[in-house]
Every structure is written in C-alpha cells, then in structure tokens.
Coordinates of C-alpha atoms in Angstrom, one line a residue:
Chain A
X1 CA 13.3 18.7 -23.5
X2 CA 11.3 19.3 -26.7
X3 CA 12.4 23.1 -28.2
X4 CA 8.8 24.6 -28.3
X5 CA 8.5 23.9 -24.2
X6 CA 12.5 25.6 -24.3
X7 CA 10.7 28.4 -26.7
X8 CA 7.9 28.7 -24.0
X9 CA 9.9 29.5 -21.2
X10 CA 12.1 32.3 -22.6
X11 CA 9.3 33.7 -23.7
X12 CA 7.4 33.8 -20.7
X13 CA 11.0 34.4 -18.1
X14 CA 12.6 36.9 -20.2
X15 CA 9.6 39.3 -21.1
X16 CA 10.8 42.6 -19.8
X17 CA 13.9 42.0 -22.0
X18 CA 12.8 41.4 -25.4
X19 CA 16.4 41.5 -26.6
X20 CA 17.2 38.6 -24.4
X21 CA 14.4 36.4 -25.6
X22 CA 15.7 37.1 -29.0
X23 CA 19.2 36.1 -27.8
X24 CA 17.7 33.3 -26.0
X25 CA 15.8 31.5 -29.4
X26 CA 18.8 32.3 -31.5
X27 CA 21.0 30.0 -28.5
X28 CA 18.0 27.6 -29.3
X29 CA 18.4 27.6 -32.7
X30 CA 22.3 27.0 -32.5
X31 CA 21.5 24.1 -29.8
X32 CA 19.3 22.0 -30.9
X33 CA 20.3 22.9 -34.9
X34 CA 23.7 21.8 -34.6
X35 CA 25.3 18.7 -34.6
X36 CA 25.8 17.1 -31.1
X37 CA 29.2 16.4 -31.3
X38 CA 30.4 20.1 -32.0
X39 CA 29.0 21.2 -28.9
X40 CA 31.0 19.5 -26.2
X41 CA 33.1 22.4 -25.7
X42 CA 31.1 25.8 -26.0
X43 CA 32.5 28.4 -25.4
X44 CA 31.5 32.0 -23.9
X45 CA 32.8 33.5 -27.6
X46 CA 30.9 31.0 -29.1
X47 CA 27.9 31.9 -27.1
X48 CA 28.1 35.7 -28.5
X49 CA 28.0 34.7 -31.9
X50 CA 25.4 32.4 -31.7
X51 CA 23.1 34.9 -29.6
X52 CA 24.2 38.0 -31.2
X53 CA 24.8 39.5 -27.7
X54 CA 27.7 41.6 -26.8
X55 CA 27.6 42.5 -23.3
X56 CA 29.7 39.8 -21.1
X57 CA 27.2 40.2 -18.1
X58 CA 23.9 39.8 -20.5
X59 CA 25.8 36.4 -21.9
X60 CA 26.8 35.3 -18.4
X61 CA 22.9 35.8 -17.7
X62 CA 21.8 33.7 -20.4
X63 CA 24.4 30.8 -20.3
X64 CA 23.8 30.6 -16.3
X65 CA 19.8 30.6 -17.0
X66 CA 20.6 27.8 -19.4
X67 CA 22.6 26.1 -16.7
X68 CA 19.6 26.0 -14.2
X69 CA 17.0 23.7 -13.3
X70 CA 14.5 25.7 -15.1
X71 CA 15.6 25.3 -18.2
X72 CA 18.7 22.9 -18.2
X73 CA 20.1 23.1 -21.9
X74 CA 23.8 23.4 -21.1
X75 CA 26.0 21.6 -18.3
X76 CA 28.8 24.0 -16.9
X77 CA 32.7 22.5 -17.3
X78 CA 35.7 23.2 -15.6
X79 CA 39.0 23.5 -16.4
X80 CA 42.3 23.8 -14.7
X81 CA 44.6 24.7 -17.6
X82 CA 48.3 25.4 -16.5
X83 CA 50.5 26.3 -19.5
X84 CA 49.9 23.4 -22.0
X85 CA 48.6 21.5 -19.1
X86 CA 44.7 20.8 -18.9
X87 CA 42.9 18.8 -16.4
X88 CA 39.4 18.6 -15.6
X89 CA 37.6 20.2 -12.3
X90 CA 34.6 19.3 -11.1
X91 CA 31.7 21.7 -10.0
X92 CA 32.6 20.7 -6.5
X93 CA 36.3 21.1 -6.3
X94 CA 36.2 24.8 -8.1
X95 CA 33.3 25.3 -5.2
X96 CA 35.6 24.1 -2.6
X97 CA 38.5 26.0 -3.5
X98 CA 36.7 29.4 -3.9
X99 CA 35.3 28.8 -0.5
X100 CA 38.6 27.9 1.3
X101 CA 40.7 29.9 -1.0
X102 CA 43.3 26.4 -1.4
X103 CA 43.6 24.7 -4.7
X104 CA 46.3 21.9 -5.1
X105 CA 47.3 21.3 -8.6
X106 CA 46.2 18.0 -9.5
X107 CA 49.1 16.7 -11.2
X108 CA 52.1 17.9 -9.1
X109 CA 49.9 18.2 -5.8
X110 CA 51.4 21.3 -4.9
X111 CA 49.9 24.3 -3.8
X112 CA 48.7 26.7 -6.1
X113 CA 48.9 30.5 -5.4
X114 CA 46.7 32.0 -8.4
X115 CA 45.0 29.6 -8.9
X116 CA 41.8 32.1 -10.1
X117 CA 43.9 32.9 -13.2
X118 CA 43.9 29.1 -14.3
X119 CA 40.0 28.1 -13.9
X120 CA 38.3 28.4 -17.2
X121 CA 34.8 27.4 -17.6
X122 CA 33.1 26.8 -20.8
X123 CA 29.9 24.9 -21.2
X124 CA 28.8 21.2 -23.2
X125 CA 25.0 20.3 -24.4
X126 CA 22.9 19.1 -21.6
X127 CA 22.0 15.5 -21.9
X128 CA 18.2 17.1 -21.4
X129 CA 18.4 18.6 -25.1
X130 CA 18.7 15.2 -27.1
X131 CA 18.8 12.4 -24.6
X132 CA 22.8 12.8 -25.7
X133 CA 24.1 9.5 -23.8
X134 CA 27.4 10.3 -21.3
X135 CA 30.3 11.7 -23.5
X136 CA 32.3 10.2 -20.8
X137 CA 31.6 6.7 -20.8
X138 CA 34.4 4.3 -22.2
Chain B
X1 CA 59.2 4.8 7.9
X2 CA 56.7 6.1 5.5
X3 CA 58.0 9.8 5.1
X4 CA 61.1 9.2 3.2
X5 CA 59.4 7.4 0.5
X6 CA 56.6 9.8 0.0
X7 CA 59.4 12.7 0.2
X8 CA 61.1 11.0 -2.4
X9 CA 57.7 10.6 -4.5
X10 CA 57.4 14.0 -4.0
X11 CA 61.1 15.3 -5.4
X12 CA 60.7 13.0 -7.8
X13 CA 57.9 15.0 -9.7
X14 CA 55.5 11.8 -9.3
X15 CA 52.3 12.3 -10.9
X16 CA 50.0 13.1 -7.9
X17 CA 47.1 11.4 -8.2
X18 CA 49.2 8.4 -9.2
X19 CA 50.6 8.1 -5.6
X20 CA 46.6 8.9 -4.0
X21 CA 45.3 6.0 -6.4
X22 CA 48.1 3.8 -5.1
X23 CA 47.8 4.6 -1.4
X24 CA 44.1 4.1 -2.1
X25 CA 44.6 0.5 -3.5
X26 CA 47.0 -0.1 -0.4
X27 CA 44.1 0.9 2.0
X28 CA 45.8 3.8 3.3
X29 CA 44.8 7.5 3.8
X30 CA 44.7 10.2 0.9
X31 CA 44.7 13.7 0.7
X32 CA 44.2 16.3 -2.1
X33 CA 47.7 18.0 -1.8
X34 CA 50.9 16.8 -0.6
X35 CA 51.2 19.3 2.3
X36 CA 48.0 17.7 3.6
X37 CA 48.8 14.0 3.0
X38 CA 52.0 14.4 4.5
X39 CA 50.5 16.0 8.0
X40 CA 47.9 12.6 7.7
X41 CA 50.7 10.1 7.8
X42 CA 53.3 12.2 10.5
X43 CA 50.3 11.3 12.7
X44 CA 50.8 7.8 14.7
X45 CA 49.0 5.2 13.5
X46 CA 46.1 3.9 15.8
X47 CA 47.9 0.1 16.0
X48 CA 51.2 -1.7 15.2
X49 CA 49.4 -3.4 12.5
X50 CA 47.9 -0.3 11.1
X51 CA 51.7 1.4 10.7
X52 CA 53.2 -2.2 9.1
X53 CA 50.5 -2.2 6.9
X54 CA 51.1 1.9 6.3
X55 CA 54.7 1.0 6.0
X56 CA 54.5 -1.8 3.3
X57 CA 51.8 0.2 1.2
X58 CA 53.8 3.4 0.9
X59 CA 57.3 1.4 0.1
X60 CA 55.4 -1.0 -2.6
X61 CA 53.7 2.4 -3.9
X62 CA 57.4 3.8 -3.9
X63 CA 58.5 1.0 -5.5
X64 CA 55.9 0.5 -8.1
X65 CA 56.1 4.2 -9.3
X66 CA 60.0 4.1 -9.5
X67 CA 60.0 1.0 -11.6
X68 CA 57.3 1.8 -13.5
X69 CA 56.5 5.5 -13.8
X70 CA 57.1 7.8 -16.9
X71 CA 60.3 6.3 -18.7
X72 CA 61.9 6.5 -21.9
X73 CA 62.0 3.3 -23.8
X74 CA 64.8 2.5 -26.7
X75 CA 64.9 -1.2 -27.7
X76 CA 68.2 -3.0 -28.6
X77 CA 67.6 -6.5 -30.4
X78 CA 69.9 -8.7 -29.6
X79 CA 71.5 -11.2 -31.7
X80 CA 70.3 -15.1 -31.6
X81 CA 73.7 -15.6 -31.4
X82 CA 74.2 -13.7 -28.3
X83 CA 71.1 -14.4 -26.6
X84 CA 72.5 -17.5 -24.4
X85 CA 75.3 -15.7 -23.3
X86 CA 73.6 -13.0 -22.0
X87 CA 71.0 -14.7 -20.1
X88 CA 71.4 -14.6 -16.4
X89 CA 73.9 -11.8 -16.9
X90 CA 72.5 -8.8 -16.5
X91 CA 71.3 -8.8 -12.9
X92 CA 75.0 -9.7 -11.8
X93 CA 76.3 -6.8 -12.5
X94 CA 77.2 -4.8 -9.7
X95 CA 79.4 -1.7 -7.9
X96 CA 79.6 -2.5 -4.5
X97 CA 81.0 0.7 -3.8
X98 CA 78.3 2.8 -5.5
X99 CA 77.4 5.9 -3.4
X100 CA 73.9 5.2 -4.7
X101 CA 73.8 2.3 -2.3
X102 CA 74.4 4.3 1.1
X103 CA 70.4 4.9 0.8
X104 CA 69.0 2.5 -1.8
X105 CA 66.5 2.1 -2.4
X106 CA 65.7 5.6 -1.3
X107 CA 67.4 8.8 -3.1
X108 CA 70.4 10.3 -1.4
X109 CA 70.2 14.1 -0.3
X110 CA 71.3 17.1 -2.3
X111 CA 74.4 17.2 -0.2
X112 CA 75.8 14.0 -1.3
X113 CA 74.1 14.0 -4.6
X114 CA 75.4 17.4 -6.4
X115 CA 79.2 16.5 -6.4
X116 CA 78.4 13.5 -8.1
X117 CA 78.8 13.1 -11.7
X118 CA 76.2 12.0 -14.2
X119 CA 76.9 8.6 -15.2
X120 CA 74.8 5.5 -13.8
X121 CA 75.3 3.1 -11.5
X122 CA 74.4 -0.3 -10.8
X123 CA 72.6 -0.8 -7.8
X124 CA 70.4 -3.9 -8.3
X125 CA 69.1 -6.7 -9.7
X126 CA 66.3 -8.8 -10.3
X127 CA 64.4 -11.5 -12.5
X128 CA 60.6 -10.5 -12.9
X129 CA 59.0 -13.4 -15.0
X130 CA 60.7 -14.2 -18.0
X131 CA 62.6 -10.6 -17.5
X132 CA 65.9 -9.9 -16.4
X133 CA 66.5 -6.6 -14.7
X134 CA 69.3 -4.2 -14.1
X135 CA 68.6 -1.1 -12.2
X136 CA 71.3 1.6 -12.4
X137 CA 70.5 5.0 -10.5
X138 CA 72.5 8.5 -11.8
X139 CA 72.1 12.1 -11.0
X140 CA 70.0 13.9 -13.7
X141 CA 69.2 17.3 -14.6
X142 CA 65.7 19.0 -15.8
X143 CA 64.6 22.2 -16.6
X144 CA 62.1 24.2 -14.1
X145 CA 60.5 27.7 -15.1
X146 CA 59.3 29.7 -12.1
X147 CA 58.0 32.8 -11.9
X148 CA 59.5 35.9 -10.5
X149 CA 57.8 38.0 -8.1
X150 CA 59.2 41.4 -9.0
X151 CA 58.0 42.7 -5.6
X152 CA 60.5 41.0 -4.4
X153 CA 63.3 42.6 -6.8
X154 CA 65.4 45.9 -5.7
X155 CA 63.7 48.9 -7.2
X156 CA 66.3 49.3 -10.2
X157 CA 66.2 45.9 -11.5
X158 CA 62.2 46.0 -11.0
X159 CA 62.3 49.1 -13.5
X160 CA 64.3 47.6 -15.8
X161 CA 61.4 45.1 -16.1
X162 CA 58.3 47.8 -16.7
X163 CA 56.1 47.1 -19.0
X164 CA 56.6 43.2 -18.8
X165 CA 53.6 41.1 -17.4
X166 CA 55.7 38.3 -15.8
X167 CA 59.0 37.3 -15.6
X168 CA 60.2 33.9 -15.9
X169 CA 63.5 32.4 -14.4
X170 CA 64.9 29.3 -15.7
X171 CA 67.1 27.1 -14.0
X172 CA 68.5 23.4 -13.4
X173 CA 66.8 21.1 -11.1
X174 CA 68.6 17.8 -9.8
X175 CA 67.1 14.8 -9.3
X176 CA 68.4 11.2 -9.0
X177 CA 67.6 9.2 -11.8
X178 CA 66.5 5.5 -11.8
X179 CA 67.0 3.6 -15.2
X180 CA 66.4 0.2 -16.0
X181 CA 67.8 -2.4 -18.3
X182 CA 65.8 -5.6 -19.3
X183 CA 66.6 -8.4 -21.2
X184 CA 64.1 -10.3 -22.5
X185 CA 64.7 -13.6 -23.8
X186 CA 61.2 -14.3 -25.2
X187 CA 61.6 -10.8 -27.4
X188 CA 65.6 -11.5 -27.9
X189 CA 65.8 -7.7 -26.9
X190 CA 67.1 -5.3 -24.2
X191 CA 65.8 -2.5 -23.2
X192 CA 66.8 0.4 -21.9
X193 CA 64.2 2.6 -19.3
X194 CA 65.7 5.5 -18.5
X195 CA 63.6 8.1 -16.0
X196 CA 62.0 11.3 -17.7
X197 CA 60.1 14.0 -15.7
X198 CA 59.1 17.1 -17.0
X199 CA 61.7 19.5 -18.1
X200 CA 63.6 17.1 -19.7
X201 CA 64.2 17.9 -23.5
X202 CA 64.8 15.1 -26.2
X203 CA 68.7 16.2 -26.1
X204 CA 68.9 15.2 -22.1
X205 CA 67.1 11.8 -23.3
X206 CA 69.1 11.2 -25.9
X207 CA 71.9 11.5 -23.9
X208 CA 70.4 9.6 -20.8
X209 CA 70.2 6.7 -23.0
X210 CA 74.0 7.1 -24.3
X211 CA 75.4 6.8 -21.1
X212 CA 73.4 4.0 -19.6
X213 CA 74.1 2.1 -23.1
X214 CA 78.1 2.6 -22.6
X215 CA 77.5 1.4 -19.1
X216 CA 76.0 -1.7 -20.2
X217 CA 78.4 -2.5 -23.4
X218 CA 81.0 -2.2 -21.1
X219 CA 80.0 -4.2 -17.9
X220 CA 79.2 -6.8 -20.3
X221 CA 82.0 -6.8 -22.5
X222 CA 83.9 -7.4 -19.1
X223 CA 81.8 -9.9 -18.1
X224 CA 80.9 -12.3 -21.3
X225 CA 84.1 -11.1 -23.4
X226 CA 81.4 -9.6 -26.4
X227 CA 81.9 -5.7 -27.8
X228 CA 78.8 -3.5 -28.2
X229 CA 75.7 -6.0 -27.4
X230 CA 73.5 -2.8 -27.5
X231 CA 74.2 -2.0 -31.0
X232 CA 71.5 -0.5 -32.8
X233 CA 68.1 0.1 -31.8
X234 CA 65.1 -0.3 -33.2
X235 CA 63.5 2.6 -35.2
X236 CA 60.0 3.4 -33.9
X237 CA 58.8 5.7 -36.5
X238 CA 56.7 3.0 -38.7
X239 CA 54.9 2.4 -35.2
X240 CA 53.2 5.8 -35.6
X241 CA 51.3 4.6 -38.7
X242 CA 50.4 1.4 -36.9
X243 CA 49.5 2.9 -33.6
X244 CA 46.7 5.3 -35.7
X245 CA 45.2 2.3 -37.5
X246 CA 44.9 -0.3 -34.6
X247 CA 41.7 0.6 -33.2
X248 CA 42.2 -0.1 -29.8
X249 CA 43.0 2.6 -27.7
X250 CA 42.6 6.2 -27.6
X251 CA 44.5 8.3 -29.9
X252 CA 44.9 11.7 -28.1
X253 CA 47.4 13.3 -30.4
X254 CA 48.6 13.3 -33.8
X255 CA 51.3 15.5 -35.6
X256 CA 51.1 15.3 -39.5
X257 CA 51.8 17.1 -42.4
X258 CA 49.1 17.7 -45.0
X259 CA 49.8 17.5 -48.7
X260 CA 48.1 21.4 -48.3
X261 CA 51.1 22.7 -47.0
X262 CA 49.9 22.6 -43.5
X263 CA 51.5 21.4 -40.4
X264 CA 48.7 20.1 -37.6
X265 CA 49.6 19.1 -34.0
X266 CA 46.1 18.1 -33.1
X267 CA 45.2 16.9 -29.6
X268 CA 42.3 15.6 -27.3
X269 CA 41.3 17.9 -24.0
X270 CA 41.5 14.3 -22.4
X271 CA 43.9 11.7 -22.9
X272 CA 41.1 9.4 -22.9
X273 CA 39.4 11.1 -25.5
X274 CA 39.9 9.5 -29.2
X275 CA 41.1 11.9 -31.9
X276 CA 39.9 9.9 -34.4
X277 CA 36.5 10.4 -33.5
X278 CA 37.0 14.0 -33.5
X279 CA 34.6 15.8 -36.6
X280 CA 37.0 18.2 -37.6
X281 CA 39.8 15.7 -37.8
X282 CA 37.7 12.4 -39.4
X283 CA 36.5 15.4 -42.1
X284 CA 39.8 17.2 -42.5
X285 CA 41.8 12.9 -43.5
X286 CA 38.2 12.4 -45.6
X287 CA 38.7 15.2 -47.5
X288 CA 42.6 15.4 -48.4
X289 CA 42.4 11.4 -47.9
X290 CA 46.1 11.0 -46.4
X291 CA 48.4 12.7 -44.3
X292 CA 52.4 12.5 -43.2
X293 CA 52.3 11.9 -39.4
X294 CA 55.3 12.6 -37.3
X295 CA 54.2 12.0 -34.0
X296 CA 51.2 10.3 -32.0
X297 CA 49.9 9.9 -28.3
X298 CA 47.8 7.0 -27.4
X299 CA 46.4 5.4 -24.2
X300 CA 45.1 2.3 -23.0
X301 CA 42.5 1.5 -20.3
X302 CA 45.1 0.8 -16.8
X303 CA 45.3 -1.5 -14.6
X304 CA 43.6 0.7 -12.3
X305 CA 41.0 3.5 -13.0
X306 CA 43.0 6.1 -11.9
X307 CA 46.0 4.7 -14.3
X308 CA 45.9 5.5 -18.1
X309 CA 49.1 4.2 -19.7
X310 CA 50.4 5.8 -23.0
X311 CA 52.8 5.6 -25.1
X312 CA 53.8 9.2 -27.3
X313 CA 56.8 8.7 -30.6
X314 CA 57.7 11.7 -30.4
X315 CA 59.0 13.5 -33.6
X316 CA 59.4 16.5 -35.0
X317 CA 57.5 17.9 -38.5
X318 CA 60.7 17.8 -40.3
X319 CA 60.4 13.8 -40.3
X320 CA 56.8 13.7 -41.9
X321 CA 57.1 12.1 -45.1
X322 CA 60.6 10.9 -44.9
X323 CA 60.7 7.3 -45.6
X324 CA 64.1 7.0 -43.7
X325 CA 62.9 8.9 -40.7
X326 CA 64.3 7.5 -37.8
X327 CA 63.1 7.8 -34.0
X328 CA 65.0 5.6 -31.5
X329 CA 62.8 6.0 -28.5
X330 CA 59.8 6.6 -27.2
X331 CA 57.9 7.7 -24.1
X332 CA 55.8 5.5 -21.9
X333 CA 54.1 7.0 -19.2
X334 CA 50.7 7.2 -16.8
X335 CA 51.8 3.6 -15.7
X336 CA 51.3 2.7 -12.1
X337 CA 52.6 -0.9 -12.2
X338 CA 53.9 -3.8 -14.1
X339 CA 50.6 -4.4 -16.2
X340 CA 50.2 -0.9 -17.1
X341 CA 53.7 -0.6 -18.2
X342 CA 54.1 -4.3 -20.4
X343 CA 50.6 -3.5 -21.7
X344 CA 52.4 -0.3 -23.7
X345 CA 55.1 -1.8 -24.1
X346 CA 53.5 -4.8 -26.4
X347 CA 51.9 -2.0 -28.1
X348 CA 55.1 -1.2 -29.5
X349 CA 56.7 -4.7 -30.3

C-alpha cells in the first residue's frame, strides 16, 4: 500500500482524535522508514516509542486498526513462551483456546492450566507495506 | 495394543508433535493433547485391518522415536587394528536375565523400575546397513520443577511464604533410559547414544556416557580378549567453528566471546530461523571482525516437515578462546527417524 493512501486514511478515520493521527503518521514513519528486517518482531514497547503514545488502551487501538482490513500495515503474532521455551501460535489456536478455555502445550502435549499468563502477542510488517515476500519460506 | 506404547511415548517426555507427525505419516488419528489422543485410540477400531494397521503404526512410531529421538552422541575411534575384531561383535552381547527384558521393548513400571540400580543393560541387537547396534536400557534420573499451589499448603507454612509470587519445588523424576552403541565400520568408530530429556544436566550426561562406556569395555574385553576399545573420544569443539561457516543449515544459536569483553548467547525465536542472517548479529562480527564461540545450535531440513534435526555442542563461556578446549559430546535431537538422525550425525564427522 503506498504511504500517502496509509496517510489518507488516518487522517480521515481518526479525525475526532487529532493526537491519534499524530501517533498514527509517526507509526508510519517508523514503518515504512525502517529497514524490513528489524520489524519482524514489534513489539507493544516498541510501538510507544515509535508513536509517542503512552496510554496501553490508545496503543492497543492503534496496533489493532493497523491489524485490520482497512488499513493492514501490521500482521498480529503469537507466542506461547514457557520459561526459555517459545513456540509459535497461530491466530486460530489462541482463538480456539480462549473460546474453549483448553490449551495443550505444544511440546509436552499436556494440559496447560494458565495458560493466559504464557500467550504474548507482538506484531511483524504486513506483507501489504513493501510487497515483503513470506519471512517464512525456506 | 496401542496404549502401552503411546503411554510410554508419553512418560518418556517425547516431543509431542513428533509422535502426531508420526501417527500422521502411519495414517492414523491425531489429536492436539495427549488426554485427547489417548480417548481417540481406547475407542475400537471400525475393522480388524484398521486396528493391525493402528497397531503397527503406533509400535514403528514407538520404535522410531526411541531409537532415534533426542540423544547424546560421544564418538570413540577405533583403532584400524581393532576394527576386524570387533565387527559382528557388538550385537552379541547379551544378559539373558536382564529385568529390562520382562517388558522389552516397552518400559517396565515404577514398581519394578525404582529398586533398580543405574547401570545399563543389554537388551538387543541389531545390524542396520553397514551399522552394528547394541541397545542397552538403564534407569535414569532428570530433574522436574513444578509449581506449588500454596492454597494447598497448611496456613503456617503458607505464611512463611508471604510476599513470594510462586514457589517452585524441585524434585527427581525416573525414567528408563534407552542408549545405543554403534559401530561403524565404514567410520572405524563407535558410538555411544545415550537418552537425554529435559532436566538432564551435563553432569547426568557425562556420567550416562561413563557407565554405558564401562559396560561396553568390559562386555568386549570378555568377549574379544582387548582392554579399553572405547578409549578416547573425539573432541567436538573445532566442529563449532565449522558448523558456523558451512552454509547449509540454519544456525539458531551461537555462544561467543567478543574481544570487547562481552559474553553473547544469541539465539533465533525459531529453530529454523538463521542467525547469521540476523542484522544485529551479521553487524555486531562486521564490526569487531571475529569472535570466540563456545557453543552453537544448528538444524537441517527433516525427513519430514514436521521433523527439524539439530545438532547443539554445548559449552560453556569459559572454553571461548582456549585452543585446548575440549567437549566430548554433543546433542542431537528433533529427529524422527534414521535419516533425520545420520543426516546430523554426518554433520559432525
């Protein structure tokens, strides 16, 4: 998506908030101003700095506008990290295991209990913002 | 029947998804837990076909994940000397009256395995292309961490605890070990495998090894008249420096010591991510223009998609630099099967 359409849009979606639009083009700036490869892991600190915002629910606004169809700069990523242990969760299976309240642990396949306390989301550049190919391919 | 070996998967501490991508390969169900996957294959199965061919899958999945799951490798050459004497040897040896063998090649209970002590025994034997095997079983120990509910403490002890956020309790888990033993002609080695799972610490390796090595030196010295074939092993730390600059691979963790005083154990999120791709890492080497690396994970494409097998030399930062540092094994695990596993292996030597 070319950054004066991204521009465009926060202007015009967060007009009653003219602290989030400025938020929103600093994010811009940071996105499509930094080098691909350091944004595969952003994280929610990150996302403060880089929009000068301070209130968690104003940042969680932002980063889950930027997640939407509207205006898809960032993909959401999930993590099940257990101690030292980390292993990727797909939108689905955190979906899943908030709605039936079961999550097995994917190495041991054992049930965990608390298993809220070990989801951790953080976010990676949308493919939308450079044409980036699939991190993930081999 | 299928139960025991999926229990036994189970105690073991068996990757999960190593025994789902199995099952899958075999045709048979899967599940997302074992709680789940065990209630799935209690049920009957719709045909005496379908339970032979449920039988077979989940004792060749058994199989394949004992033989060739996480294990730590040390490598004895062998003397050209020695080489023809030793060949057909190895899967000879036997104990007849091993207790092992009451339930071989599953486990044997807590009951009976507890008052056992914790030296191997040999319990099979087998030639696998040009390798000889020797498959000893012993009961092992490994640490497990749980944490304490203090609601579930008296009120006195729970007090003594204010003002902590969790409690941890440590204590020894049991499980029985299978090792392995291979002689390779073409490689005029042996090898010894012994079984790791989380919890075990270099010290319980270390000693793992010791005692299967005695075993073997003195089957054999009984058996082809010569003292101490295993004699040294091979030292694996030059492999660290070799496994970085190979560019096959993934390189998912380094430990090194910078000439800036530094000590970095860097890793990938993902095991089949490449640290050497990584910005902060390729600028951090361009910049200094060497570093002392102590330890390294890589991995390797699997046989299967769902298997990643890697290979971690595991030292400590106290070797970096040290041009007679010295590590005599090293890890191989994430294998699912005899190509995964020889595939790390050659990695090595």
């Amino acid at each position: 998506m070319l950054k004066e359409e991204a521009v465009r849009l926060i202007e015009n979606d967060f007009d009653s908030r003219p602290d989030l639009v400025r938020a929103g083009l600093s994010l811009l700036e940071y996105l499509y101003g930094s080098p691909p490869e350091v944004l595969k892991h952003i994280t929610f600190g990150s996302l403060a700095r880089a929009s000068g915002l301070q209130s968690q629910r104003d940042i969680l606004s932002i980063a889950q506008y930027l997640c939407g169809a509207r205006l898809r700069l960032l993909d959401p990523v999930w993590e099940f990290i257990d101690e030292d242990e980390i292993e990727s969760l797909t939108v689905e299976d955190v979906g899943e295991a908030h709605r039936t309240r079961v999550f097995y642990h994917p190495r041991t396949g054992e049930l965990v209990e608390d298993f809220d306390r070990k989801f951790y989301c953080f976010f990676a550049l949308s493919s939308a913002v450079h044409g980036a190919e699939d991190p993930d391919g081999d | 029947m299928p139960i025991p070996y999926l229990d036994a998967l189970r105690a073991r501490g068996v990757p999960f998804n190593a025994v789902i991508g199995l099952l899958r390969e075999h045709g048979l169900d899967t599940a997302k837990g074992w709680g789940p996957l065990l209630e799935k294959f209690r049920k009957p199965a719709p045909s005496a076909e379908a339970m032979a061919r449920r039988k077979a899958g989940v004792r060749a999945t058994y199989l394949d994940l004992v033989r060739y799951g996480d294990k730590a490798l040390a490598v004895f050459p062998i003397d050209a000397t020695v080489v023809p004497n030793l060949t057909g040897v190895l899967p000879t040896i036997n104990e007849p009256g091993a207790h092992y063998l009451k339930t071989y090649p599953l486990p044997l209970d807590d009951r009976q395995l507890n008052p056992l002590d914790l030296l191997p025994h040999a319990v099979a034997g087998d030639v696998v292309g040009d390798d000889e095997f020797l498959e000893l079983c012993s009961k092992r120990y490994y640490t497990v961490r749980d944490e304490i509910d203090t609601a579930d403490l008296g009120d006195g002890v729970r007090k003594a605890f204010d003002g902590y956020d969790s409690l941890i309790g440590v204590r020894r888990g049991v499980y029985q070990a299978h090792d392995f033993v291979v002689f390779s002609k073409a490689r005029s080695s042996v090898e010894v495998r012994v079984d790791v799972r989380r919890g075990m610490t270099g010290k319980d390796i270390t000693e793992a090894i010791g005692h299967v090595r005695a075993y073997v030196n003195g089957a054999l010295k009984k058996l082809i008249g010569i003292d101490f074939v295993l004699a040294s092993r091979q030292n694996f730390f030059p492999q660290i420096e070799h496994l970085y600059t190979e560019d096959d691979g993934r390189v998912a963790c380094l430990g090194h010591a910078t000439g800036t005083s530094s000590i970095k154990d860097e890793r990938m999120r993902r095991r089949r991510d490449d640290l050497r791709e990584e910005t902060f890492h390729k600028e951090g080497l361009r910049a200094l223009g060497e570093t002392n690396p102590y330890k390294i994970i890589k991995t390797w494409e699997g046989e299967f998609a769902f298997s990643r097998p890697g290979v971690t030399i595991p030292g400590h930062f106290s070797l970096a630099g040290d041009a007679a540092a010295s590590i005599d094994y090293v890890i191989i695990d994430h294998c699912v099967c005899r190509n995964d596993f020889e595939l790390a292996r050659s990695k090595l030597y």
